[in-house]
Amino acid sequence: MSQPDPRPHIVILGGGFGGMAAAHRLDDPALRVTLVDRRNHHLFQPLLYQVATAGLSAPSIAAPLRQILRKQQNVTVLMDEAQGIDLADKRVRLAQGPLDYDYLIVATGATHAYFGHDDWARYAPGLKTLDDAFAIRRRVLLAFEHAEREDDPARRQAWLNFVVVGGGATGVELAGTLAEIARHTLPREFRRSDPRAANILLVEAGPRVLPAFAPELSAKAQRQLEKLGVQVRTGTAVTAIGPDSVKFGDETLASRTVLWAAGVAASPLGQQLGVPLDRAGRVLVTPELAVPGHAEVFVVGDLASVTRPDGKPVPGIAPAAKQMGRYVADAILERIRGRAAPGPFRYRDDGTLATIGRMAAVAQFGKVKLSGVLAWWVWLVAHVYFLIGFRNRLVVLLDWAWSYWTYQRHARIVTGSEPADES
Amino acid sequence: MSQPDPRPHIVILGGGFGGMAAAHRLDDPALRVTLVDRRNHHLFQPLLYQVATAGLSAPSIAAPLRQILRKQQNVTVLMDEAQGIDLADKRVRLAQGPLDYDYLIVATGATHAYFGHDDWARYAPGLKTLDDAFAIRRRVLLAFEHAEREDDPARRQAWLNFVVVGGGATGVELAGTLAEIARHTLPREFRRSDPRAANILLVEAGPRVLPAFAPELSAKAQRQLEKLGVQVRTGTAVTAIGPDSVKFGDETLASRTVLWAAGVAASPLGQQLGVPLDRAGRVLVTPELAVPGHAEVFVVGDLASVTRPDGKPVPGIAPAAKQMGRYVADAILERIRGRAAPGPFRYRDDGTLATIGRMAAVAQFGKVKLSGVLAWWVWLVAHVYFLIGFRNRLVVLLDWAWSYWTYQRHARIVTGSEPADES
């Protein structure tokens, strides 16, 4: 506050996987780091679908940014929202005032997108934040309550038809878990309606589910989903979503619960940079992950559009964001220390995992492809391992063991309300 | 739905301690029981302050009503809201339609009251539901964030002045926990402001805190609070609460965070019965806990005004509500079976407990009075024992052990938003 701090100032926008990896790597008292996030917590997004489906408590997959970084004295955390970036003046416009930087790392990620159908957002919520997860949990749990109160068979079935749009990892995980809830968790608890009458549909416009995996794993994932009771419709685009129905292919289905797991759009902050973006709004960065013409500004994670030497894009997953965050932090450290810049960013594929349900998952490590029970164990160990904090690892394992044996889901509480609920 | 059910129909309004105790006791296939609650979960209210202060996850203290009652086949759970009671026609008006009863148990409890100052609700939230707890957690956590952003010392201190109104159990628990958060959980995590500069004030209009306890325990509780860093003002009434200040006694304190733990008013459903109420809106029931003139309608829990033989009121605590619920269920069973009615309700005092903070509590069992570490252990064992579900007991114990050793609070997440936050 008194004297200007002479240390180079690195501003990181976003406390997700990319931003946090960069912050951790910049642990050097000769640097000043400011991490800005509009939320107070880092979110372990790969398990967010479990909060949305009442399997985990929110605090088990979220940790306060301040707590994670409390020992790293060169980092200041600001809970604030970036509204603009002034590249010429090296300044970020936050909601609460301007913030100057020497180096900037933009790691604000992505949000769900409706491909020009923003009116669908009301009826088909997406899943990116804890509040999104609570909204989905509320809708799903209340749908079964409405079905219990409804005497008209057709209207009751509309409450029991669940449509998940998008066959990527999130869509597959949501659909698989919904099927388990309807078939195993709820049946004995309702007296008038039968939760087992629920239809869970997974609708994917492309030719197969989990397109990031090898085709044989997609086929296995689809079979595992069908075994759990999910109806899978591939090659089927959704063309309309309303308050009580959804249209896909030639079909119109009465459904009160549509969940959106189809589209991702980069954070609008990318547009502020005034540089070319790809179709999804991601910044076309240099091979060094910098903004073209601004070697001191980097973009990492889901907001960066990076191509691998074989022409494939770097996927929008946590390990990729972490690698980018670390790479950029190292590049800044080298430059500040006057050393040669590292070569271009290279994505190391550590494998891809997706879970489908109880003892069902797929995994791909280079040429090694796993499915079923073994893939599920790999998924479980990896996800517990990467969770932040001993308490969370232990409680999540405990919650999973408890759910596994009892088929119960401990976070089945309806909280909050919104007008859309009553629709 | 097809034939009318010939069994006597008992309707229970409210799934709190009283309503659930009655439902459990009415486990007889010869009876039909309908439990109505506007929420889908039973809430273990004695630990709600720990959700509000980020120590526990909401699902650890809430269990779905359907899940608790799933094995009791004669019970139907309805998620609905009672809007009126028609005593003459033996019918309850629910939001979604009418419901006829043969016997009615009204157990809709109490809510916080502002003694004619309803405008204070905006600035001083109370604590009765999970959503209340989230709102308080959000305000408390954001207050420290605002303090960190504020350069003006006076305005910063206003964010660090916390006023808890009401020296009953909830007020004492909130104030003690806030002091611990400010002094132990947060200090290393802020770079500009010092959370230890927080003032925690507990303001009580009566002559002592914890008036339900013996005077010497009140004195001990006050000393334990002061040791934790709480300023206790007894004999001091709050006279005004605004967006950034609170008036009590001769003092006006700049404070952005006022929490209301002072007043309780019975559920408005009591007024629907058209019978005399006490000053707090509770129903003046007969010695058999029935509504005067309607032997088939009972009121239990916080909504019932019951006097003990020594003239003292039955306290508004969970054990009393449970005893009333069981008593009323037994009375109905006896009557249906054509047996003599039991004598008037008698409250059995199993003791009273209140916790103040780490290793600090008071307990009173008849003439036995405990305080300090021993009372704290009794409090801990009792609260874990009465929690519903093995998973919750285990995880709550684990969370407490973790908090105890690390001073961390795992549920420190800000979720949701409301205009009042920005005030």
Short mmCIF file of N, CA, C and O in Angstrom, two decimals, chain B residues 117-228:
data_model
loop_
_atom_site.label_atom_id
_atom_site.label_comp_id
_atom_site.label_asym_id
_atom_site.label_seq_id
_atom_site.Cartn_x
_atom_site.Cartn_y
_atom_site.Cartn_z
N HIS B 117 -40.48 -5.70 14.06
CA HIS B 117 -39.50 -4.99 13.24
C HIS B 117 -39.17 -5.81 12.01
O HIS B 117 -38.01 -6.17 11.78
N ASP B 118 -40.17 -6.12 11.20
CA ASP B 118 -39.94 -7.02 10.08
C ASP B 118 -38.93 -6.45 9.08
O ASP B 118 -38.34 -7.20 8.31
N ASP B 119 -38.73 -5.15 9.10
CA ASP B 119 -37.75 -4.56 8.20
C ASP B 119 -36.32 -4.97 8.57
O ASP B 119 -35.42 -4.87 7.75
N TRP B 120 -36.12 -5.47 9.80
CA TRP B 120 -34.78 -5.92 10.18
C TRP B 120 -34.39 -7.22 9.49
O TRP B 120 -33.21 -7.56 9.43
N ALA B 121 -35.39 -7.96 9.02
CA ALA B 121 -35.11 -9.27 8.43
C ALA B 121 -34.09 -9.16 7.30
O ALA B 121 -33.24 -10.03 7.10
N ARG B 122 -34.17 -8.07 6.55
CA ARG B 122 -33.28 -7.87 5.41
C ARG B 122 -31.82 -7.78 5.83
O ARG B 122 -30.92 -8.23 5.13
N TYR B 123 -31.58 -7.14 6.97
CA TYR B 123 -30.20 -6.89 7.40
C TYR B 123 -29.70 -7.91 8.40
O TYR B 123 -28.49 -8.04 8.60
N ALA B 124 -30.62 -8.58 9.08
CA ALA B 124 -30.22 -9.49 10.15
C ALA B 124 -30.90 -10.84 9.94
O ALA B 124 -31.91 -11.14 10.57
N PRO B 125 -30.33 -11.68 9.07
CA PRO B 125 -30.99 -12.95 8.79
C PRO B 125 -31.01 -13.87 10.00
O PRO B 125 -30.11 -13.85 10.83
N GLY B 126 -32.07 -14.66 10.09
CA GLY B 126 -32.20 -15.65 11.16
C GLY B 126 -31.84 -17.03 10.64
O GLY B 126 -31.49 -17.20 9.47
N LEU B 127 -31.94 -18.02 11.51
CA LEU B 127 -31.42 -19.35 11.19
C LEU B 127 -32.45 -20.41 11.53
O LEU B 127 -32.55 -20.84 12.68
N LYS B 128 -33.21 -20.85 10.52
CA LYS B 128 -34.16 -21.93 10.76
C LYS B 128 -34.07 -23.02 9.71
O LYS B 128 -34.38 -24.17 9.98
N THR B 129 -33.67 -22.66 8.48
CA THR B 129 -33.63 -23.64 7.38
C THR B 129 -32.22 -23.72 6.79
O THR B 129 -31.37 -22.87 7.08
N LEU B 130 -32.00 -24.70 5.95
CA LEU B 130 -30.71 -24.80 5.26
C LEU B 130 -30.44 -23.57 4.41
O LEU B 130 -29.31 -23.09 4.36
N ASP B 131 -31.48 -23.06 3.75
CA ASP B 131 -31.26 -21.87 2.93
C ASP B 131 -30.86 -20.67 3.80
O ASP B 131 -30.03 -19.85 3.40
N ASP B 132 -31.44 -20.57 5.02
CA ASP B 132 -30.99 -19.55 5.96
C ASP B 132 -29.50 -19.73 6.27
O ASP B 132 -28.73 -18.77 6.33
N ALA B 133 -29.12 -20.98 6.49
CA ALA B 133 -27.72 -21.26 6.84
C ALA B 133 -26.78 -20.87 5.70
O ALA B 133 -25.71 -20.29 5.93
N PHE B 134 -27.19 -21.16 4.45
CA PHE B 134 -26.35 -20.77 3.32
C PHE B 134 -26.22 -19.25 3.23
O PHE B 134 -25.18 -18.72 2.91
N ALA B 135 -27.34 -18.57 3.49
CA ALA B 135 -27.31 -17.11 3.41
C ALA B 135 -26.36 -16.54 4.47
O ALA B 135 -25.58 -15.62 4.19
N ILE B 136 -26.42 -17.08 5.67
CA ILE B 136 -25.53 -16.59 6.73
C ILE B 136 -24.07 -16.92 6.39
O ILE B 136 -23.18 -16.08 6.52
N ARG B 137 -23.83 -18.13 5.91
CA ARG B 137 -22.46 -18.51 5.53
C ARG B 137 -21.92 -17.57 4.46
O ARG B 137 -20.78 -17.10 4.54
N ARG B 138 -22.77 -17.28 3.45
CA ARG B 138 -22.36 -16.38 2.38
C ARG B 138 -22.01 -15.00 2.95
O ARG B 138 -20.98 -14.42 2.62
N ARG B 139 -22.87 -14.46 3.83
CA ARG B 139 -22.61 -13.13 4.36
C ARG B 139 -21.34 -13.08 5.19
O ARG B 139 -20.57 -12.12 5.10
N VAL B 140 -21.15 -14.07 6.03
CA VAL B 140 -19.98 -14.07 6.91
C VAL B 140 -18.70 -14.18 6.08
O VAL B 140 -17.75 -13.40 6.25
N LEU B 141 -18.67 -15.12 5.13
CA LEU B 141 -17.45 -15.30 4.32
C LEU B 141 -17.19 -14.07 3.45
O LEU B 141 -16.05 -13.63 3.31
N LEU B 142 -18.26 -13.50 2.88
CA LEU B 142 -18.07 -12.33 2.02
C LEU B 142 -17.66 -11.11 2.82
O LEU B 142 -16.97 -10.22 2.31
N ALA B 143 -18.05 -11.02 4.10
CA ALA B 143 -17.64 -9.87 4.92
C ALA B 143 -16.11 -9.79 4.99
O ALA B 143 -15.53 -8.71 4.84
N PHE B 144 -15.46 -10.94 5.19
CA PHE B 144 -13.99 -10.93 5.24
C PHE B 144 -13.40 -10.58 3.88
O PHE B 144 -12.35 -9.94 3.80
N GLU B 145 -14.08 -11.00 2.79
CA GLU B 145 -13.60 -10.65 1.46
C GLU B 145 -13.71 -9.14 1.23
O GLU B 145 -12.82 -8.51 0.67
N HIS B 146 -14.84 -8.55 1.66
CA HIS B 146 -15.00 -7.10 1.52
C HIS B 146 -13.94 -6.36 2.34
O HIS B 146 -13.38 -5.37 1.88
N ALA B 147 -13.71 -6.83 3.54
CA ALA B 147 -12.70 -6.18 4.39
C ALA B 147 -11.34 -6.17 3.68
O ALA B 147 -10.60 -5.19 3.74
N GLU B 148 -11.04 -7.28 3.00
CA GLU B 148 -9.76 -7.38 2.30
C GLU B 148 -9.64 -6.37 1.16
O GLU B 148 -8.55 -5.89 0.86
N ARG B 149 -10.79 -6.01 0.55
CA ARG B 149 -10.76 -5.07 -0.57
C ARG B 149 -10.85 -3.62 -0.14
O ARG B 149 -10.66 -2.71 -0.94
N GLU B 150 -11.21 -3.36 1.12
CA GLU B 150 -11.53 -2.01 1.57
C GLU B 150 -10.27 -1.31 2.11
O GLU B 150 -9.61 -1.81 3.01
N ASP B 151 -9.93 -0.14 1.55
CA ASP B 151 -8.74 0.58 2.00
C ASP B 151 -9.03 1.51 3.16
O ASP B 151 -8.16 1.78 3.99
N ASP B 152 -10.25 2.01 3.25
CA ASP B 152 -10.60 2.94 4.32
C ASP B 152 -10.73 2.18 5.65
O ASP B 152 -11.53 1.25 5.75
N PRO B 153 -9.95 2.55 6.67
CA PRO B 153 -9.95 1.77 7.91
C PRO B 153 -11.32 1.65 8.58
O PRO B 153 -11.68 0.59 9.08
N ALA B 154 -12.09 2.75 8.60
CA ALA B 154 -13.39 2.69 9.28
C ALA B 154 -14.35 1.79 8.52
O ALA B 154 -15.06 0.97 9.11
N ARG B 155 -14.36 1.93 7.19
CA ARG B 155 -15.26 1.07 6.40
C ARG B 155 -14.81 -0.39 6.49
O ARG B 155 -15.63 -1.30 6.49
N ARG B 156 -13.50 -0.60 6.54
CA ARG B 156 -13.02 -1.97 6.67
C ARG B 156 -13.49 -2.58 8.00
O ARG B 156 -13.96 -3.71 8.06
N GLN B 157 -13.38 -1.78 9.09
CA GLN B 157 -13.78 -2.32 10.39
C GLN B 157 -15.27 -2.67 10.42
O GLN B 157 -15.67 -3.62 11.07
N ALA B 158 -16.07 -1.87 9.68
CA ALA B 158 -17.51 -2.18 9.65
C ALA B 158 -17.75 -3.59 9.09
O ALA B 158 -18.68 -4.28 9.49
N TRP B 159 -16.90 -4.01 8.14
CA TRP B 159 -17.00 -5.37 7.61
C TRP B 159 -16.50 -6.41 8.62
O TRP B 159 -16.81 -7.59 8.50
N LEU B 160 -15.71 -5.95 9.58
CA LEU B 160 -15.15 -6.90 10.56
C LEU B 160 -15.89 -6.87 11.89
O LEU B 160 -15.51 -7.55 12.83
N ASN B 161 -16.96 -6.05 11.99
CA ASN B 161 -17.78 -6.04 13.20
C ASN B 161 -18.99 -6.95 12.98
O ASN B 161 -19.83 -6.69 12.13
N PHE B 162 -19.05 -8.00 13.77
CA PHE B 162 -20.15 -8.95 13.66
C PHE B 162 -20.99 -8.87 14.92
O PHE B 162 -20.46 -8.95 16.03
N VAL B 163 -22.28 -8.69 14.75
CA VAL B 163 -23.18 -8.59 15.89
C VAL B 163 -24.17 -9.74 15.86
O VAL B 163 -24.89 -9.92 14.87
N VAL B 164 -24.19 -10.54 16.91
CA VAL B 164 -25.17 -11.60 17.03
C VAL B 164 -26.20 -11.15 18.06
O VAL B 164 -25.84 -10.81 19.19
N VAL B 165 -27.46 -11.10 17.64
CA VAL B 165 -28.52 -10.61 18.53
C VAL B 165 -29.23 -11.81 19.15
O VAL B 165 -29.80 -12.64 18.44
N GLY B 166 -29.19 -11.89 20.47
CA GLY B 166 -29.87 -12.99 21.16
C GLY B 166 -28.89 -13.95 21.81
O GLY B 166 -28.07 -14.54 21.12
N GLY B 167 -28.99 -14.10 23.13
CA GLY B 167 -28.02 -14.91 23.87
C GLY B 167 -28.52 -16.29 24.24
O GLY B 167 -28.05 -16.88 25.21
N GLY B 168 -29.48 -16.84 23.47
CA GLY B 168 -29.88 -18.23 23.68
C GLY B 168 -28.83 -19.17 23.09
O GLY B 168 -27.73 -18.73 22.71
N ALA B 169 -29.17 -20.44 22.99
CA ALA B 169 -28.20 -21.43 22.51
C ALA B 169 -27.66 -21.07 21.13
O ALA B 169 -26.45 -21.06 20.90
N THR B 170 -28.55 -20.74 20.18
CA THR B 170 -28.10 -20.44 18.82
C THR B 170 -27.17 -19.24 18.78
O THR B 170 -26.12 -19.26 18.12
N GLY B 171 -27.53 -18.19 19.51
CA GLY B 171 -26.69 -16.99 19.52
C GLY B 171 -25.32 -17.27 20.10
O GLY B 171 -24.29 -16.82 19.57
N VAL B 172 -25.28 -18.02 21.20
CA VAL B 172 -24.01 -18.36 21.84
C VAL B 172 -23.16 -19.20 20.91
O VAL B 172 -21.95 -18.96 20.75
N GLU B 173 -23.78 -20.18 20.26
CA GLU B 173 -23.03 -21.05 19.35
C GLU B 173 -22.48 -20.28 18.15
O GLU B 173 -21.33 -20.46 17.76
N LEU B 174 -23.32 -19.42 17.57
CA LEU B 174 -22.87 -18.62 16.42
C LEU B 174 -21.71 -17.71 16.82
O LEU B 174 -20.69 -17.64 16.14
N ALA B 175 -21.86 -17.00 17.93
CA ALA B 175 -20.82 -16.05 18.34
C ALA B 175 -19.52 -16.77 18.64
O ALA B 175 -18.44 -16.34 18.21
N GLY B 176 -19.60 -17.87 19.37
CA GLY B 176 -18.38 -18.62 19.70
C GLY B 176 -17.67 -19.11 18.45
O GLY B 176 -16.44 -19.02 18.33
N THR B 177 -18.44 -19.60 17.47
CA THR B 177 -17.82 -20.13 16.25
C THR B 177 -17.24 -19.01 15.40
O THR B 177 -16.17 -19.15 14.81
N LEU B 178 -17.95 -17.87 15.32
CA LEU B 178 -17.41 -16.73 14.55
C LEU B 178 -16.06 -16.31 15.12
O LEU B 178 -15.12 -15.99 14.39
N ALA B 179 -15.96 -16.29 16.45
CA ALA B 179 -14.69 -15.90 17.08
C ALA B 179 -13.58 -16.86 16.68
O ALA B 179 -12.45 -16.45 16.37
N GLU B 180 -13.91 -18.14 16.66
CA GLU B 180 -12.89 -19.11 16.29
C GLU B 180 -12.46 -18.94 14.83
O GLU B 180 -11.27 -19.02 14.51
N ILE B 181 -13.44 -18.70 13.94
CA ILE B 181 -13.11 -18.48 12.53
C ILE B 181 -12.16 -17.30 12.37
O ILE B 181 -11.16 -17.36 11.68
N ALA B 182 -12.52 -16.18 13.04
CA ALA B 182 -11.72 -14.95 12.88
C ALA B 182 -10.33 -15.11 13.48
O ALA B 182 -9.34 -14.61 12.94
N ARG B 183 -10.23 -15.83 14.60
CA ARG B 183 -8.95 -15.90 15.29
C ARG B 183 -8.07 -17.05 14.82
O ARG B 183 -6.84 -16.96 14.93
N HIS B 184 -8.69 -18.13 14.37
CA HIS B 184 -7.88 -19.32 14.09
C HIS B 184 -7.95 -19.80 12.65
O HIS B 184 -6.96 -20.26 12.12
N THR B 185 -9.12 -19.73 12.02
CA THR B 185 -9.24 -20.33 10.69
C THR B 185 -8.63 -19.43 9.62
O THR B 185 -7.89 -19.89 8.76
N LEU B 186 -8.94 -18.14 9.67
CA LEU B 186 -8.63 -17.27 8.54
C LEU B 186 -7.30 -16.51 8.58
O LEU B 186 -6.81 -16.11 7.52
N PRO B 187 -6.72 -16.22 9.75
CA PRO B 187 -5.63 -15.25 9.78
C PRO B 187 -4.54 -15.39 8.72
O PRO B 187 -4.16 -14.39 8.11
N ARG B 188 -4.04 -16.57 8.44
CA ARG B 188 -2.92 -16.65 7.51
C ARG B 188 -3.34 -16.46 6.06
O ARG B 188 -2.50 -16.46 5.16
N GLU B 189 -4.62 -16.34 5.80
CA GLU B 189 -5.07 -16.39 4.43
C GLU B 189 -5.30 -15.04 3.78
O GLU B 189 -5.56 -14.95 2.60
N PHE B 190 -5.26 -13.97 4.56
CA PHE B 190 -5.48 -12.65 3.98
C PHE B 190 -4.17 -11.87 4.01
O PHE B 190 -3.36 -12.02 4.92
N ARG B 191 -3.95 -11.04 2.99
CA ARG B 191 -2.67 -10.34 2.87
C ARG B 191 -2.79 -8.87 3.26
O ARG B 191 -1.83 -8.26 3.65
N ARG B 192 -3.97 -8.29 3.10
CA ARG B 192 -4.11 -6.84 3.33
C ARG B 192 -4.79 -6.56 4.67
O ARG B 192 -4.45 -5.64 5.38
N SER B 193 -5.84 -7.33 4.98
CA SER B 193 -6.58 -7.09 6.22
C SER B 193 -6.24 -8.21 7.20
O SER B 193 -5.73 -9.25 6.82
N ASP B 194 -6.53 -7.98 8.47
CA ASP B 194 -6.26 -9.00 9.48
C ASP B 194 -7.57 -9.48 10.09
O ASP B 194 -8.23 -8.74 10.82
N PRO B 195 -7.97 -10.72 9.78
CA PRO B 195 -9.23 -11.23 10.32
C PRO B 195 -9.27 -11.18 11.85
O PRO B 195 -10.35 -11.13 12.44
N ARG B 196 -8.11 -11.17 12.50
CA ARG B 196 -8.11 -11.11 13.96
C ARG B 196 -8.61 -9.76 14.49
O ARG B 196 -8.90 -9.62 15.67
N ALA B 197 -8.67 -8.76 13.59
CA ALA B 197 -9.24 -7.48 14.00
C ALA B 197 -10.76 -7.54 14.09
O ALA B 197 -11.41 -6.55 14.42
N ALA B 198 -11.33 -8.68 13.80
CA ALA B 198 -12.80 -8.81 13.87
C ALA B 198 -13.28 -8.66 15.31
O ALA B 198 -12.66 -9.16 16.24
N ASN B 199 -14.39 -7.94 15.46
CA ASN B 199 -15.10 -7.85 16.74
C ASN B 199 -16.33 -8.72 16.67
O ASN B 199 -17.15 -8.53 15.77
N ILE B 200 -16.49 -9.62 17.60
CA ILE B 200 -17.71 -10.42 17.65
C ILE B 200 -18.47 -9.98 18.89
O ILE B 200 -17.98 -10.12 20.00
N LEU B 201 -19.66 -9.42 18.68
CA LEU B 201 -20.48 -8.98 19.81
C LEU B 201 -21.70 -9.86 19.94
O LEU B 201 -22.39 -10.14 18.96
N LEU B 202 -21.99 -10.25 21.16
CA LEU B 202 -23.22 -10.98 21.44
C LEU B 202 -24.09 -10.08 22.31
O LEU B 202 -23.70 -9.73 23.43
N VAL B 203 -25.25 -9.69 21.79
CA VAL B 203 -26.11 -8.73 22.48
C VAL B 203 -27.38 -9.43 22.95
O VAL B 203 -28.09 -10.05 22.16
N GLU B 204 -27.64 -9.34 24.24
CA GLU B 204 -28.79 -10.02 24.82
C GLU B 204 -29.58 -9.03 25.68
O GLU B 204 -29.02 -8.35 26.53
N ALA B 205 -30.89 -8.96 25.41
CA ALA B 205 -31.71 -7.98 26.14
C ALA B 205 -31.90 -8.39 27.61
O ALA B 205 -31.98 -7.54 28.49
N GLY B 206 -31.98 -9.67 27.88
CA GLY B 206 -32.17 -10.15 29.24
C GLY B 206 -30.90 -10.02 30.07
O GLY B 206 -29.86 -9.62 29.57
N PRO B 207 -31.01 -10.37 31.37
CA PRO B 207 -29.88 -10.16 32.27
C PRO B 207 -28.72 -11.14 32.08
O PRO B 207 -27.63 -10.88 32.58
N ARG B 208 -28.92 -12.26 31.35
CA ARG B 208 -27.81 -13.22 31.22
C ARG B 208 -27.97 -14.07 29.96
O ARG B 208 -29.08 -14.20 29.43
N VAL B 209 -26.86 -14.63 29.50
CA VAL B 209 -26.93 -15.53 28.35
C VAL B 209 -27.47 -16.88 28.81
O VAL B 209 -27.46 -17.19 30.01
N LEU B 210 -27.93 -17.69 27.86
CA LEU B 210 -28.48 -19.02 28.15
C LEU B 210 -29.45 -19.01 29.33
O LEU B 210 -29.23 -19.71 30.33
N PRO B 211 -30.53 -18.24 29.24
CA PRO B 211 -31.45 -18.14 30.37
C PRO B 211 -32.13 -19.45 30.73
O PRO B 211 -32.66 -19.57 31.84
N ALA B 212 -32.09 -20.46 29.85
CA ALA B 212 -32.71 -21.74 30.18
C ALA B 212 -31.86 -22.52 31.17
O ALA B 212 -32.30 -23.53 31.71
N PHE B 213 -30.64 -22.07 31.42
CA PHE B 213 -29.74 -22.79 32.33
C PHE B 213 -29.72 -22.09 33.69
O PHE B 213 -30.21 -20.97 33.85
N ALA B 214 -29.12 -22.78 34.68
CA ALA B 214 -28.94 -22.18 36.01
C ALA B 214 -28.02 -20.96 35.89
O ALA B 214 -27.13 -20.93 35.03
N PRO B 215 -28.24 -19.94 36.76
CA PRO B 215 -27.44 -18.72 36.67
C PRO B 215 -25.93 -18.97 36.70
O PRO B 215 -25.18 -18.30 35.97
N GLU B 216 -25.47 -19.95 37.49
CA GLU B 216 -24.01 -20.14 37.52
C GLU B 216 -23.48 -20.67 36.19
O GLU B 216 -22.34 -20.37 35.81
N LEU B 217 -24.30 -21.44 35.47
CA LEU B 217 -23.86 -21.91 34.15
C LEU B 217 -23.87 -20.77 33.14
O LEU B 217 -23.01 -20.70 32.26
N SER B 218 -24.84 -19.87 33.26
CA SER B 218 -24.84 -18.68 32.39
C SER B 218 -23.56 -17.90 32.59
O SER B 218 -22.93 -17.45 31.62
N ALA B 219 -23.18 -17.74 33.84
CA ALA B 219 -21.95 -16.98 34.14
C ALA B 219 -20.74 -17.69 33.55
O ALA B 219 -19.86 -17.06 32.95
N LYS B 220 -20.71 -19.02 33.68
CA LYS B 220 -19.58 -19.76 33.12
C LYS B 220 -19.56 -19.67 31.60
O LYS B 220 -18.50 -19.54 30.99
N ALA B 221 -20.74 -19.76 31.00
CA ALA B 221 -20.81 -19.66 29.54
C ALA B 221 -20.28 -18.30 29.08
O ALA B 221 -19.52 -18.20 28.11
N GLN B 222 -20.67 -17.26 29.80
CA GLN B 222 -20.20 -15.92 29.42
C GLN B 222 -18.68 -15.83 29.52
O GLN B 222 -18.02 -15.28 28.64
N ARG B 223 -18.12 -16.39 30.60
CA ARG B 223 -16.66 -16.36 30.74
C ARG B 223 -15.98 -17.13 29.61
O ARG B 223 -14.97 -16.70 29.06
N GLN B 224 -16.56 -18.28 29.24
CA GLN B 224 -15.96 -19.07 28.16
C GLN B 224 -16.05 -18.31 26.83
O GLN B 224 -15.12 -18.34 26.03
N LEU B 225 -17.17 -17.64 26.61
CA LEU B 225 -17.30 -16.83 25.39
C LEU B 225 -16.24 -15.73 25.36
O LEU B 225 -15.61 -15.48 24.33
N GLU B 226 -16.07 -15.05 26.50
CA GLU B 226 -15.11 -13.94 26.54
C GLU B 226 -13.69 -14.45 26.32
O GLU B 226 -12.88 -13.79 25.67
N LYS B 227 -13.42 -15.64 26.81
CA LYS B 227 -12.09 -16.23 26.60
C LYS B 227 -11.86 -16.50 25.11
O LYS B 227 -10.73 -16.40 24.62
N LEU B 228 -12.92 -16.83 24.40
CA LEU B 228 -12.80 -17.07 22.96
C LEU B 228 -12.68 -15.76 22.17
O LEU B 228 -12.40 -15.76 20.98
#
